[in-house]
Amino acid sequence: MSVLVVGSTALDSIKTPSRENSRLLGGSASHAAVAASFFGPVKLVGIVGEDFPKRYVRLYRRHGIDLEGLQTAPGKTFHWAGEYEVNMNNRRTLTTELGVFETFSPNLPAAYQQTPFVLLANIAPALQHHVLDQMRRPRFVIADTMDLWLNIALPDLLKLLRRIDAFVLNDGEAHQLTKEDNVFAALRKIHKLGPKYVIIKKGSHGSILSGPNGFFLAPAYPLRKVVDPTGAGDTFVGAMTGYLAGARGPLDANLRRAIIHGSVVASFCCEGFGLMRTTRVTHETIDRRVKELEKLVRF
Amino acid sequence: MSVLVVGSTALDSIKTPSRENSRLLGGSASHAAVAASFFGPVKLVGIVGEDFPKRYVRLYRRHGIDLEGLQTAPGKTFHWAGEYEVNMNNRRTLTTELGVFETFSPNLPAAYQQTPFVLLANIAPALQHHVLDQMRRPRFVIADTMDLWLNIALPDLLKLLRRIDAFVLNDGEAHQLTKEDNVFAALRKIHKLGPKYVIIKKGSHGSILSGPNGFFLAPAYPLRKVVDPTGAGDTFVGAMTGYLAGARGPLDANLRRAIIHGSVVASFCCEGFGLMRTTRVTHETIDRRVKELEKLVRF
């Protein structure tokens, strides 16, 4: 089954202690859509400016991504520039130029409105709502977010939590949302806000799924070197949703392996700037890391 | 087979946001020895003052711990007082009264010198060396440490690393020792310092074993509420070593389950002040949590 991905489509200029790359393909929707594309058909909803490089359109197409929902508007593509500190854990934003993104309204083509899996990648909750308003009974809706929306759009986000099946956030955001330091106490509070499934991302410490069948403690794939973690969270949720949409059998039974596939594709994302490494991923390399993870946690 | 445990034997006064308890049985050797005792015979090496409560001697005995190596000296027992912050992650030391510990020399009774498993729990590296000097060809030596010794006794610690089979430290200490932020890069450097096995503790994020057979990513048992984490690390390494000493078959094959048993007994430790919860642990409750962890990581 196919996945609809809505989120930001951007150009990222990324500086790390070792290198600098400007105007890479970035944005939550780009990372999530490419990651999901390894498992089945993907429909993208986003907006770019007239300066959006043709090669990035070709990149989307090479991954079989349906671009009917990608709007091109007069003006410039959303541009983000950021710099990572030596330990690659902290980053600071150098520039945010919203460009055409400022007036983005994610209107869905008719052919998108019955997509069974909906991934509301990181974007303003009001836009996530707007997409849901246009969907006809999706089978599974998953939403990602970021601290920014907890700060400036909390009421919208809280309303969204009552409309989705699964919510993905990181441990810092879970703390911010619930005021609970303990992640398991935080999970209980987040479920009360609506979502049946909650996934808390802990970066290199892995992630935790919480749902009606209890917890799943998922490992991160061990990496000795992180080149650029930008988009790893978007990649995680993209691959996870793609896997779920492509898997047979009941959703509940597929969720754990979906999260593992999310971890694995996210590990590739971290090994290159922007989408450079992710785009070269194959089914064989994914399967190999999934099998490695199986061995790494077995006891 | 039996385990020799050397470390500190102390009285702990612990303040958390919800409660305060003074002069509890504490110290790295107390936590480690009680934890190891669930799996087989334990020999304790330590020192206490004349003020050491008789009930704590009875507590050791109830756990079948051999006290021939526990010296009683004129003066006061090592007393530590500390306070945890609201989130239970940070603690500050209020008092450290070394008492009889200041002149402690861990001289082993003859009956201790052939113990096959040696756990050098957290204590000055010079004293860990002194214990090793008296041992006759132990089968397996494991050492724990703390940031203090990295700061004030690094040369002794580095020498120790060449004399032990396994080294246990937390992620902050691994960073301090190697200047590597990435835990897998740090592990590689620590192996080069000597130990065949290295275990990095990450608190609620679990732990990582690194050895000739690669990595093992071990989960922590999920706790919604931590009452008092004092001694959890000592408990972890104690239960782990006790399990290893009690298990049949090659050590390499038992290490993963040993770490899981360490995680589980440490989770009980966190659920009560001092040793209050740990001492009430049974084989049934340990086995139940081990089985739960199996289910929590399976995919």
Coordinates of C-alpha atoms in Angstrom, one line a residue:
Chain A
M1 CA 0.0 0.0 0.0
S2 CA 1.2 3.5 -0.6
V3 CA 2.2 6.3 1.8
L4 CA 1.4 9.9 1.6
V5 CA 4.2 12.1 3.0
V6 CA 3.7 15.7 3.9
G7 CA 6.4 17.9 5.4
S8 CA 9.1 20.4 4.5
T9 CA 11.0 20.3 1.2
A10 CA 14.1 22.4 1.6
L11 CA 17.6 23.2 0.7
D12 CA 20.0 22.5 3.6
S13 CA 23.4 24.1 4.0
I14 CA 25.2 22.0 6.6
K15 CA 28.5 22.6 8.3
T16 CA 30.2 20.0 10.5
P17 CA 33.6 20.1 12.1
S18 CA 35.1 18.3 9.1
R19 CA 33.2 19.6 6.1
E20 CA 30.7 22.0 4.7
N21 CA 28.0 21.4 2.0
S22 CA 25.6 23.9 0.7
R23 CA 22.1 23.6 -0.8
L24 CA 21.7 19.9 -0.3
L25 CA 18.3 18.4 -0.8
G26 CA 16.7 18.4 2.7
G27 CA 13.5 18.9 4.7
S28 CA 11.5 16.4 6.7
A29 CA 9.4 15.3 3.7
S30 CA 12.4 14.7 1.4
H31 CA 14.1 12.5 4.0
A32 CA 11.0 10.7 5.0
A33 CA 9.8 10.2 1.4
V34 CA 13.1 8.7 0.1
A35 CA 13.3 6.5 3.2
A36 CA 9.7 5.2 2.7
S37 CA 10.4 4.7 -1.0
F38 CA 12.5 1.6 -0.3
F39 CA 9.4 -0.3 0.8
G40 CA 6.7 0.8 -1.7
P41 CA 5.0 3.7 -3.5
V42 CA 5.2 7.2 -2.0
K43 CA 3.2 10.3 -2.7
L44 CA 4.9 13.6 -1.8
V45 CA 3.1 16.8 -0.7
G46 CA 5.3 19.9 -0.4
I47 CA 6.3 23.2 -2.0
V48 CA 9.5 24.4 -3.7
G49 CA 10.5 27.6 -5.3
E50 CA 11.6 28.4 -8.9
D51 CA 15.2 27.9 -7.8
F52 CA 14.7 24.2 -6.8
P53 CA 17.4 22.3 -8.7
K54 CA 16.1 20.0 -11.5
R55 CA 18.5 17.3 -10.2
Y56 CA 16.5 17.0 -7.0
V57 CA 13.3 16.5 -8.9
R58 CA 15.1 13.7 -10.8
L59 CA 16.3 12.3 -7.5
Y60 CA 12.7 12.1 -6.2
R61 CA 11.7 10.4 -9.5
R62 CA 14.5 7.9 -9.4
H63 CA 12.9 6.8 -6.1
G64 CA 9.5 6.4 -7.7
I65 CA 8.1 9.2 -5.7
D66 CA 4.8 10.6 -7.0
L67 CA 5.2 14.4 -7.4
E68 CA 1.7 15.4 -8.3
G69 CA 1.4 17.0 -4.8
L70 CA 4.7 18.9 -5.1
Q71 CA 3.8 22.5 -5.8
T72 CA 6.2 24.9 -7.4
A73 CA 5.6 28.6 -6.5
P74 CA 7.2 31.8 -7.5
G75 CA 10.0 32.6 -5.1
K76 CA 12.7 30.8 -3.3
T77 CA 12.8 27.3 -1.8
F78 CA 12.9 27.0 2.0
H79 CA 16.6 27.3 2.9
W80 CA 18.0 26.2 6.2
A81 CA 21.7 26.5 7.3
G82 CA 23.1 24.9 10.4
E83 CA 26.3 24.0 12.1
Y84 CA 27.2 21.0 14.2
E85 CA 29.5 21.1 17.2
V86 CA 32.5 18.9 17.5
N87 CA 30.6 16.1 19.2
M88 CA 27.8 16.2 16.6
N89 CA 25.2 16.2 19.3
N90 CA 24.4 19.9 19.4
R91 CA 23.6 22.0 16.4
R92 CA 22.8 25.6 15.9
T93 CA 20.8 27.2 13.2
L94 CA 22.6 29.8 11.2
T95 CA 19.9 30.8 8.7
T96 CA 16.2 30.0 8.2
E97 CA 14.8 31.5 5.0
L98 CA 11.2 30.3 4.7
G99 CA 10.7 31.5 1.1
V100 CA 7.7 29.9 -0.6
F101 CA 7.2 27.8 2.5
E102 CA 5.7 30.8 4.3
T103 CA 2.5 30.6 2.3
F104 CA 2.4 26.8 1.9
S105 CA -1.1 25.3 1.9
P106 CA -0.8 21.5 1.4
N107 CA -3.8 21.0 -0.9
L108 CA -4.0 17.4 -2.0
P109 CA -4.6 16.2 -5.5
A110 CA -7.8 14.1 -5.7
A111 CA -5.6 10.9 -6.4
Y112 CA -3.9 11.4 -3.0
Q113 CA -7.0 11.6 -0.8
Q114 CA -7.5 7.8 -0.4
T115 CA -3.9 6.9 0.4
P116 CA -4.1 4.3 3.2
F117 CA -0.9 5.4 5.1
V118 CA -0.4 9.0 6.0
L119 CA 2.9 10.3 7.4
L120 CA 2.6 13.9 8.7
A121 CA 6.3 14.6 8.9
N122 CA 7.7 17.5 10.9
I123 CA 5.8 20.6 9.8
A124 CA 3.4 23.1 11.5
P125 CA 0.5 21.2 13.2
A126 CA -2.0 23.5 11.4
L127 CA -0.7 22.1 8.1
Q128 CA -0.8 18.5 9.4
H129 CA -4.5 19.2 10.3
H130 CA -5.1 20.6 6.9
V131 CA -3.9 17.4 5.2
L132 CA -5.9 15.2 7.5
D133 CA -9.0 17.3 6.7
Q134 CA -8.7 16.2 3.1
M135 CA -8.1 12.5 3.6
R136 CA -10.8 9.9 3.2
R137 CA -10.6 7.4 6.0
P138 CA -6.9 6.6 6.0
R139 CA -5.9 3.3 7.5
F140 CA -3.0 4.6 9.6
V141 CA -1.9 8.2 10.4
I142 CA 1.4 8.8 12.0
A143 CA 2.8 12.3 13.0
D144 CA 6.2 13.6 13.8
T145 CA 6.9 16.9 15.4
M146 CA 9.7 19.2 16.8
D147 CA 10.3 21.3 19.9
L148 CA 9.4 24.5 17.9
W149 CA 5.7 23.4 17.6
L150 CA 5.6 22.6 21.3
N151 CA 6.7 26.1 21.9
I152 CA 4.6 28.1 19.4
A153 CA 1.7 25.8 18.4
L154 CA 0.9 23.6 21.4
P155 CA -2.9 23.9 21.2
D156 CA -2.9 22.8 17.5
L157 CA -0.5 20.0 18.3
L158 CA -2.7 18.8 21.2
K159 CA -5.7 18.7 18.9
L160 CA -3.7 16.8 16.4
L161 CA -2.9 14.1 18.9
R162 CA -6.6 13.2 19.1
R163 CA -6.7 12.6 15.4
I164 CA -3.7 10.3 14.8
D165 CA -2.8 6.7 15.4
A166 CA 0.8 7.1 16.2
F167 CA 3.0 9.9 17.5
V168 CA 6.7 10.2 17.2
L169 CA 8.9 12.5 19.2
N170 CA 12.3 12.6 20.8
D171 CA 13.0 12.2 24.6
G172 CA 13.6 15.9 25.0
E173 CA 10.3 16.7 23.4
A174 CA 8.5 14.1 25.5
H175 CA 9.9 15.7 28.6
Q176 CA 8.9 19.2 27.4
L177 CA 5.3 18.0 26.6
T178 CA 4.7 16.1 29.9
K179 CA 7.2 17.6 32.4
E180 CA 8.1 14.0 33.2
D181 CA 11.8 13.1 33.3
N182 CA 11.1 9.4 33.3
V183 CA 10.4 8.4 29.8
F184 CA 8.0 5.6 30.8
A185 CA 6.0 8.0 33.0
A186 CA 6.0 10.4 30.0
L187 CA 4.7 7.7 27.7
R188 CA 1.7 7.1 29.9
K189 CA 0.8 10.8 29.8
I190 CA 1.2 11.0 26.1
H191 CA -1.2 8.1 25.5
K192 CA -3.8 10.0 27.5
L193 CA -3.5 12.8 25.0
G194 CA -4.8 10.5 22.3
P195 CA -2.4 8.4 20.3
K196 CA -2.7 4.6 20.5
Y197 CA 1.0 4.2 19.6
V198 CA 3.8 6.5 20.8
I199 CA 7.4 6.2 19.7
I200 CA 10.1 8.0 21.6
K201 CA 13.4 8.5 19.7
K202 CA 16.5 8.6 21.8
G203 CA 19.1 9.1 19.1
S204 CA 22.1 6.7 19.5
H205 CA 20.3 5.1 22.5
G206 CA 17.6 3.7 20.2
S207 CA 13.8 4.2 20.6
I208 CA 10.9 3.0 22.6
L209 CA 7.5 1.9 21.2
S210 CA 4.6 2.0 23.5
G211 CA 1.2 0.6 22.5
P212 CA -1.6 -1.7 23.6
N213 CA 0.8 -4.7 23.7
G214 CA 3.3 -2.9 26.0
F215 CA 6.7 -1.6 25.2
F216 CA 9.3 -2.5 22.6
L217 CA 12.9 -1.4 23.4
A218 CA 14.5 -0.8 20.0
P219 CA 18.2 -0.5 19.5
A220 CA 20.0 2.1 17.3
Y221 CA 22.4 0.6 14.8
P222 CA 25.9 1.1 16.2
L223 CA 27.9 3.7 14.3
R224 CA 31.5 4.5 15.1
K225 CA 31.3 7.7 13.0
V226 CA 28.4 10.1 12.3
V227 CA 29.0 12.3 9.3
D228 CA 25.8 14.3 9.4
P229 CA 22.7 13.4 11.5
T230 CA 20.5 15.9 9.8
G231 CA 17.2 14.2 8.7
A232 CA 17.9 11.0 10.7
G233 CA 14.7 11.4 12.7
D234 CA 12.7 12.0 9.4
T235 CA 14.4 9.1 7.8
F236 CA 13.5 6.9 10.8
V237 CA 9.8 7.7 10.7
G238 CA 9.8 7.5 6.8
A239 CA 11.3 4.1 6.6
M240 CA 9.1 2.9 9.5
T241 CA 5.9 4.0 7.8
G242 CA 7.1 2.7 4.4
Y243 CA 7.8 -0.7 6.0
L244 CA 4.4 -0.8 7.7
A245 CA 2.6 0.1 4.5
G246 CA 4.5 -2.6 2.5
A247 CA 4.2 -5.4 5.1
R248 CA 1.5 -8.1 5.1
G249 CA -0.5 -9.0 8.1
P250 CA -1.9 -7.1 11.1
L251 CA -0.2 -3.7 11.7
D252 CA 0.3 -4.5 15.4
A253 CA 2.5 -7.5 14.5
N254 CA 4.6 -5.5 12.0
L255 CA 5.3 -2.4 14.2
R256 CA 8.5 -3.8 15.9
R257 CA 10.2 -4.7 12.6
A258 CA 9.0 -1.4 11.1
I259 CA 10.8 0.5 13.9
I260 CA 14.0 -1.7 13.3
H261 CA 13.9 -0.8 9.6
G262 CA 13.5 2.8 10.6
S263 CA 16.6 2.5 12.8
V264 CA 18.6 0.9 10.0
V265 CA 17.7 3.4 7.3
A266 CA 18.4 6.2 9.7
S267 CA 21.8 4.8 10.4
F268 CA 22.6 5.1 6.7
C269 CA 21.3 8.7 6.7
C270 CA 23.9 9.6 9.4
E271 CA 26.7 8.2 7.4
G272 CA 26.6 10.9 4.7
F273 CA 25.7 14.5 4.2
G274 CA 22.0 15.2 3.5
L275 CA 20.6 12.4 1.5
M276 CA 23.9 11.4 -0.1
R277 CA 24.2 8.0 1.7
T278 CA 20.5 7.3 2.0
T279 CA 19.9 7.5 -1.7
R280 CA 22.5 4.7 -2.3
V281 CA 20.8 2.3 0.1
T282 CA 19.7 -1.1 -1.3
H283 CA 17.5 -3.8 0.0
E284 CA 20.5 -6.0 0.6
T285 CA 22.3 -3.4 2.8
I286 CA 19.1 -2.8 4.8
D287 CA 18.6 -6.5 5.3
R288 CA 22.1 -7.0 6.4
R289 CA 21.9 -4.4 9.1
V290 CA 18.5 -5.7 10.3
K291 CA 20.1 -9.1 10.7
E292 CA 23.1 -7.6 12.5
L293 CA 20.7 -5.8 14.9
E294 CA 19.0 -9.1 15.6
K295 CA 22.3 -10.6 16.6
L296 CA 23.3 -7.5 18.6
V297 CA 20.3 -7.7 21.0
R298 CA 19.9 -11.5 21.2
F299 CA 20.6 -13.1 24.6
Chain B
M1 CA 32.1 -21.2 41.7
S2 CA 32.6 -18.4 44.2
V3 CA 33.2 -14.7 43.7
L4 CA 35.6 -12.5 45.7
V5 CA 34.3 -9.0 46.1
V6 CA 36.5 -6.1 47.2
G7 CA 35.3 -2.5 47.5
S8 CA 33.9 0.0 49.9
T9 CA 31.7 -0.9 52.8
A10 CA 29.9 2.2 54.0
L11 CA 27.0 3.9 55.7
D12 CA 25.0 6.0 53.3
S13 CA 22.8 8.9 54.1
I14 CA 20.6 9.5 51.1
K15 CA 18.2 12.4 50.4
T16 CA 15.9 12.3 47.5
P17 CA 13.1 14.8 46.6
S18 CA 10.6 12.6 48.4
R19 CA 12.4 11.1 51.4
E20 CA 15.6 10.9 53.5
N21 CA 17.3 7.9 55.0
S22 CA 20.4 8.0 57.1
R23 CA 23.1 5.4 57.8
L24 CA 21.8 2.8 55.4
L25 CA 24.1 -0.1 54.5
G26 CA 26.0 1.1 51.4
G27 CA 29.3 1.0 49.6
S28 CA 30.3 -0.6 46.3
A29 CA 31.2 -3.9 47.9
S30 CA 28.0 -4.2 49.9
H31 CA 25.8 -3.7 46.8
A32 CA 27.9 -5.9 44.6
A33 CA 28.2 -8.7 47.2
V34 CA 24.5 -8.9 47.9
A35 CA 23.7 -8.8 44.2
A36 CA 26.2 -11.6 43.5
S37 CA 24.9 -13.7 46.4
F38 CA 21.7 -14.5 44.5
F39 CA 23.8 -16.7 42.1
G40 CA 26.3 -18.4 44.4
P41 CA 28.9 -18.1 47.2
V42 CA 30.5 -14.7 47.8
K43 CA 33.6 -13.7 49.8
L44 CA 33.7 -10.1 51.0
V45 CA 36.8 -8.0 51.5
G46 CA 36.2 -4.7 53.2
I47 CA 36.6 -2.6 56.4
V48 CA 34.2 -1.2 58.9
G49 CA 34.5 0.7 62.1
E50 CA 33.3 -0.1 65.6
D51 CA 30.1 1.8 64.9
F52 CA 29.0 -0.6 62.2
P53 CA 25.5 -1.8 63.1
K54 CA 25.2 -5.5 64.0
R55 CA 22.1 -5.7 61.8
Y56 CA 24.2 -5.1 58.7
V57 CA 26.5 -8.0 59.7
R58 CA 23.4 -10.1 60.0
L59 CA 22.2 -8.9 56.6
Y60 CA 25.5 -10.0 55.0
R61 CA 25.2 -13.3 56.7
R62 CA 21.6 -13.9 55.7
H63 CA 22.9 -13.7 52.1
G64 CA 25.5 -16.3 52.8
I65 CA 28.4 -13.9 52.4
D66 CA 31.7 -15.0 53.7
L67 CA 32.9 -12.3 56.1
E68 CA 36.4 -13.6 57.0
G69 CA 37.8 -10.8 54.8
L70 CA 35.7 -8.1 56.5
Q71 CA 38.1 -6.2 58.9
T72 CA 36.8 -4.3 61.9
A73 CA 39.1 -1.4 62.9
P74 CA 39.0 1.1 65.7
G75 CA 37.2 4.2 64.5
K76 CA 34.2 5.0 62.4
T77 CA 32.8 3.3 59.3
F78 CA 33.1 5.2 56.0
H79 CA 30.1 7.5 55.8
W80 CA 28.8 9.1 52.7
A81 CA 25.9 11.5 52.5
G82 CA 24.4 12.7 49.2
E83 CA 21.3 14.4 47.8
Y84 CA 19.5 13.7 44.5
E85 CA 17.9 16.4 42.4
V86 CA 14.3 16.3 41.3
N87 CA 15.0 14.3 38.2
M88 CA 17.1 11.7 40.1
N89 CA 19.8 12.0 37.4
N90 CA 22.1 14.4 39.2
R91 CA 23.4 13.9 42.7
R92 CA 25.7 16.0 44.9
T93 CA 27.8 14.7 47.7
L94 CA 27.0 16.4 51.0
T95 CA 29.5 14.6 53.2
T96 CA 32.4 12.1 52.8
E97 CA 33.8 10.9 56.1
L98 CA 36.4 8.2 55.2
G99 CA 36.9 7.0 58.8
V100 CA 38.6 3.6 59.0
F101 CA 38.6 3.4 55.2
E102 CA 41.5 5.9 55.1
T103 CA 44.0 3.3 56.2
F104 CA 42.3 0.3 54.6
S105 CA 44.6 -2.3 53.2
P106 CA 42.7 -5.2 51.7
N107 CA 44.7 -8.2 53.0
L108 CA 43.2 -11.5 51.9
P109 CA 42.7 -14.4 54.2
A110 CA 44.5 -17.5 52.8
A111 CA 41.1 -19.1 52.0
Y112 CA 40.3 -16.2 49.6
Q113 CA 43.4 -16.4 47.5
Q114 CA 42.2 -19.0 45.1
T115 CA 38.7 -17.7 44.4
P116 CA 38.1 -18.1 40.7
F117 CA 36.1 -15.0 40.1
V118 CA 37.4 -11.6 41.3
L119 CA 35.2 -8.5 41.3
L120 CA 37.2 -5.4 42.0
A121 CA 34.3 -3.1 42.8
N122 CA 34.7 0.6 42.8
I123 CA 37.6 1.5 45.1
A124 CA 41.1 3.1 44.6
P125 CA 43.0 1.4 41.8
A126 CA 46.0 0.9 44.2
L127 CA 43.8 -1.2 46.4
Q128 CA 42.4 -3.2 43.4
H129 CA 46.1 -3.9 42.5
H130 CA 46.8 -5.0 46.0
V131 CA 44.1 -7.5 45.9
L132 CA 45.2 -8.9 42.5
D133 CA 48.8 -9.2 43.9
Q134 CA 47.5 -11.7 46.4
M135 CA 45.4 -13.8 44.1
R136 CA 46.6 -17.1 42.7
R137 CA 45.7 -17.4 39.0
P138 CA 42.0 -16.3 39.1
R139 CA 39.9 -17.4 36.3
F140 CA 38.2 -14.1 35.6
V141 CA 38.9 -10.6 36.9
I142 CA 36.5 -7.8 36.4
A143 CA 37.0 -4.2 37.6
D144 CA 34.6 -1.3 38.1
T145 CA 35.7 2.3 38.6
M146 CA 34.5 5.9 39.0
D147 CA 35.3 9.3 37.6
L148 CA 37.2 10.2 40.8
W149 CA 40.0 7.6 40.0
L150 CA 40.3 8.9 36.4
N151 CA 40.9 12.3 38.0
I152 CA 43.3 11.4 40.8
A153 CA 44.7 7.9 40.1
L154 CA 44.8 7.6 36.3
P155 CA 48.3 5.9 36.1
D156 CA 47.3 3.3 38.6
L157 CA 44.1 2.7 36.7
L158 CA 45.8 2.4 33.4
K159 CA 48.2 -0.2 34.9
L160 CA 45.2 -2.1 36.3
L161 CA 43.6 -2.3 32.8
R162 CA 46.4 -4.5 31.7
R163 CA 45.8 -7.0 34.5
I164 CA 42.0 -7.6 34.2
D165 CA 39.7 -9.5 31.8
A166 CA 36.8 -7.1 31.9
F167 CA 36.4 -3.4 32.7
V168 CA 33.1 -1.8 33.6
L169 CA 32.6 2.0 33.4
N170 CA 29.8 4.4 32.5
D171 CA 29.5 6.4 29.3
G172 CA 30.7 9.7 30.9
E173 CA 33.8 7.9 32.3
A174 CA 34.4 6.3 28.9
H175 CA 34.4 9.8 27.3
Q176 CA 36.6 11.1 30.0
L177 CA 39.1 8.3 29.6
T178 CA 39.3 8.3 25.8
K179 CA 38.1 11.9 24.8
E180 CA 35.8 10.1 22.3
D181 CA 32.1 11.2 22.3
N182 CA 31.1 8.2 20.2
V183 CA 30.8 5.3 22.5
F184 CA 31.8 2.7 19.9
A185 CA 34.9 4.7 19.1
A186 CA 35.6 4.9 22.8
L187 CA 35.2 1.1 23.2
R188 CA 37.9 0.5 20.6
K189 CA 40.3 2.7 22.4
I190 CA 39.6 1.1 25.8
H191 CA 40.3 -2.4 24.4
K192 CA 43.7 -1.1 23.3
L193 CA 44.4 -0.3 27.0
G194 CA 44.1 -4.0 27.9
P195 CA 40.7 -5.5 28.7
K196 CA 39.4 -8.2 26.5
Y197 CA 35.8 -7.3 27.5
V198 CA 34.5 -3.8 28.1
I199 CA 31.1 -3.0 29.4
I200 CA 29.8 0.6 29.2
K201 CA 26.8 1.4 31.5
K202 CA 24.3 3.9 30.2
G203 CA 21.9 4.0 33.1
S204 CA 18.3 3.9 31.9
H205 CA 19.6 3.5 28.3
G206 CA 21.0 0.1 29.1
S207 CA 24.6 -1.1 28.5
I208 CA 27.0 -2.2 25.8
L209 CA 29.2 -5.2 26.0
S210 CA 32.2 -5.2 23.6
G211 CA 34.4 -8.3 23.3
P212 CA 36.0 -10.7 20.8
N213 CA 32.5 -11.7 19.5
G214 CA 31.5 -8.1 18.8
F215 CA 28.9 -6.0 20.6
F216 CA 25.9 -6.8 22.7
L217 CA 23.4 -4.0 23.1
A218 CA 21.7 -4.7 26.5
P219 CA 18.5 -3.0 27.6
A220 CA 17.8 -1.6 31.0
Y221 CA 14.7 -2.9 32.6
P222 CA 12.0 -0.2 32.2
L223 CA 11.1 1.5 35.5
R224 CA 8.4 4.2 35.7
K225 CA 9.7 5.3 39.1
V226 CA 13.2 5.4 40.5
V227 CA 13.3 5.6 44.3
D228 CA 17.1 5.7 44.8
P229 CA 19.7 4.8 42.2
T230 CA 22.6 4.7 44.7
G231 CA 24.5 1.4 44.2
A232 CA 22.7 0.5 40.9
G233 CA 26.0 0.3 39.1
D234 CA 27.6 -1.8 41.8
T235 CA 24.6 -4.1 41.8
F236 CA 24.8 -4.4 38.1
V237 CA 28.4 -5.6 38.1
G238 CA 27.8 -7.7 41.2
A239 CA 24.9 -9.7 39.8
M240 CA 26.6 -10.0 36.5
T241 CA 29.8 -11.5 38.0
G242 CA 27.7 -13.7 40.3
Y243 CA 25.7 -15.0 37.4
L244 CA 29.0 -15.7 35.4
A245 CA 30.5 -17.6 38.3
G246 CA 27.4 -19.7 38.8
A247 CA 26.7 -20.5 35.1
R248 CA 27.9 -23.6 33.4
G249 CA 29.7 -23.7 30.0
P250 CA 32.1 -21.3 28.4
L251 CA 32.3 -17.8 29.8
D252 CA 31.9 -16.1 26.4
A253 CA 28.6 -17.8 25.9
N254 CA 27.3 -16.7 29.3
L255 CA 28.3 -13.0 29.2
R256 CA 25.1 -11.7 27.5
R257 CA 22.8 -13.3 30.0
A258 CA 25.1 -12.3 32.8
I259 CA 24.6 -8.6 31.8
I260 CA 20.9 -9.1 31.5
H261 CA 20.8 -10.5 35.1
G262 CA 22.9 -7.5 36.1
S263 CA 20.4 -5.1 34.5
V264 CA 17.5 -6.9 36.3
V265 CA 19.0 -6.9 39.8
A266 CA 20.0 -3.3 39.3
S267 CA 16.4 -2.4 38.5
F268 CA 15.3 -3.8 41.8
C269 CA 18.1 -1.8 43.5
C270 CA 16.6 1.4 42.1
E271 CA 13.2 0.6 43.5
G272 CA 14.2 1.1 47.1
F273 CA 16.5 3.1 49.3
G274 CA 20.0 1.6 49.8
L275 CA 19.7 -2.2 49.8
M276 CA 16.1 -2.3 51.0
R277 CA 14.6 -3.6 47.8
T278 CA 17.6 -5.6 46.6
T279 CA 17.7 -7.7 49.8
R280 CA 14.1 -8.9 49.1
V281 CA 14.8 -10.1 45.6
T282 CA 14.0 -13.8 44.9
H283 CA 15.0 -16.1 42.0
E284 CA 11.4 -16.0 40.8
T285 CA 11.3 -12.2 40.6
I286 CA 14.7 -12.1 38.8
D287 CA 13.6 -14.7 36.3
R288 CA 10.3 -12.9 35.7
R289 CA 12.1 -9.7 34.7
V290 CA 14.6 -11.5 32.6
K291 CA 11.7 -13.1 30.7
E292 CA 10.1 -9.7 30.4
L293 CA 13.2 -8.2 28.9
E294 CA 13.4 -11.0 26.4
K295 CA 9.9 -10.0 25.2
L296 CA 10.7 -6.3 25.3
V297 CA 13.6 -6.5 22.8
R298 CA 12.3 -9.3 20.5
F299 CA 11.5 -8.4 16.9

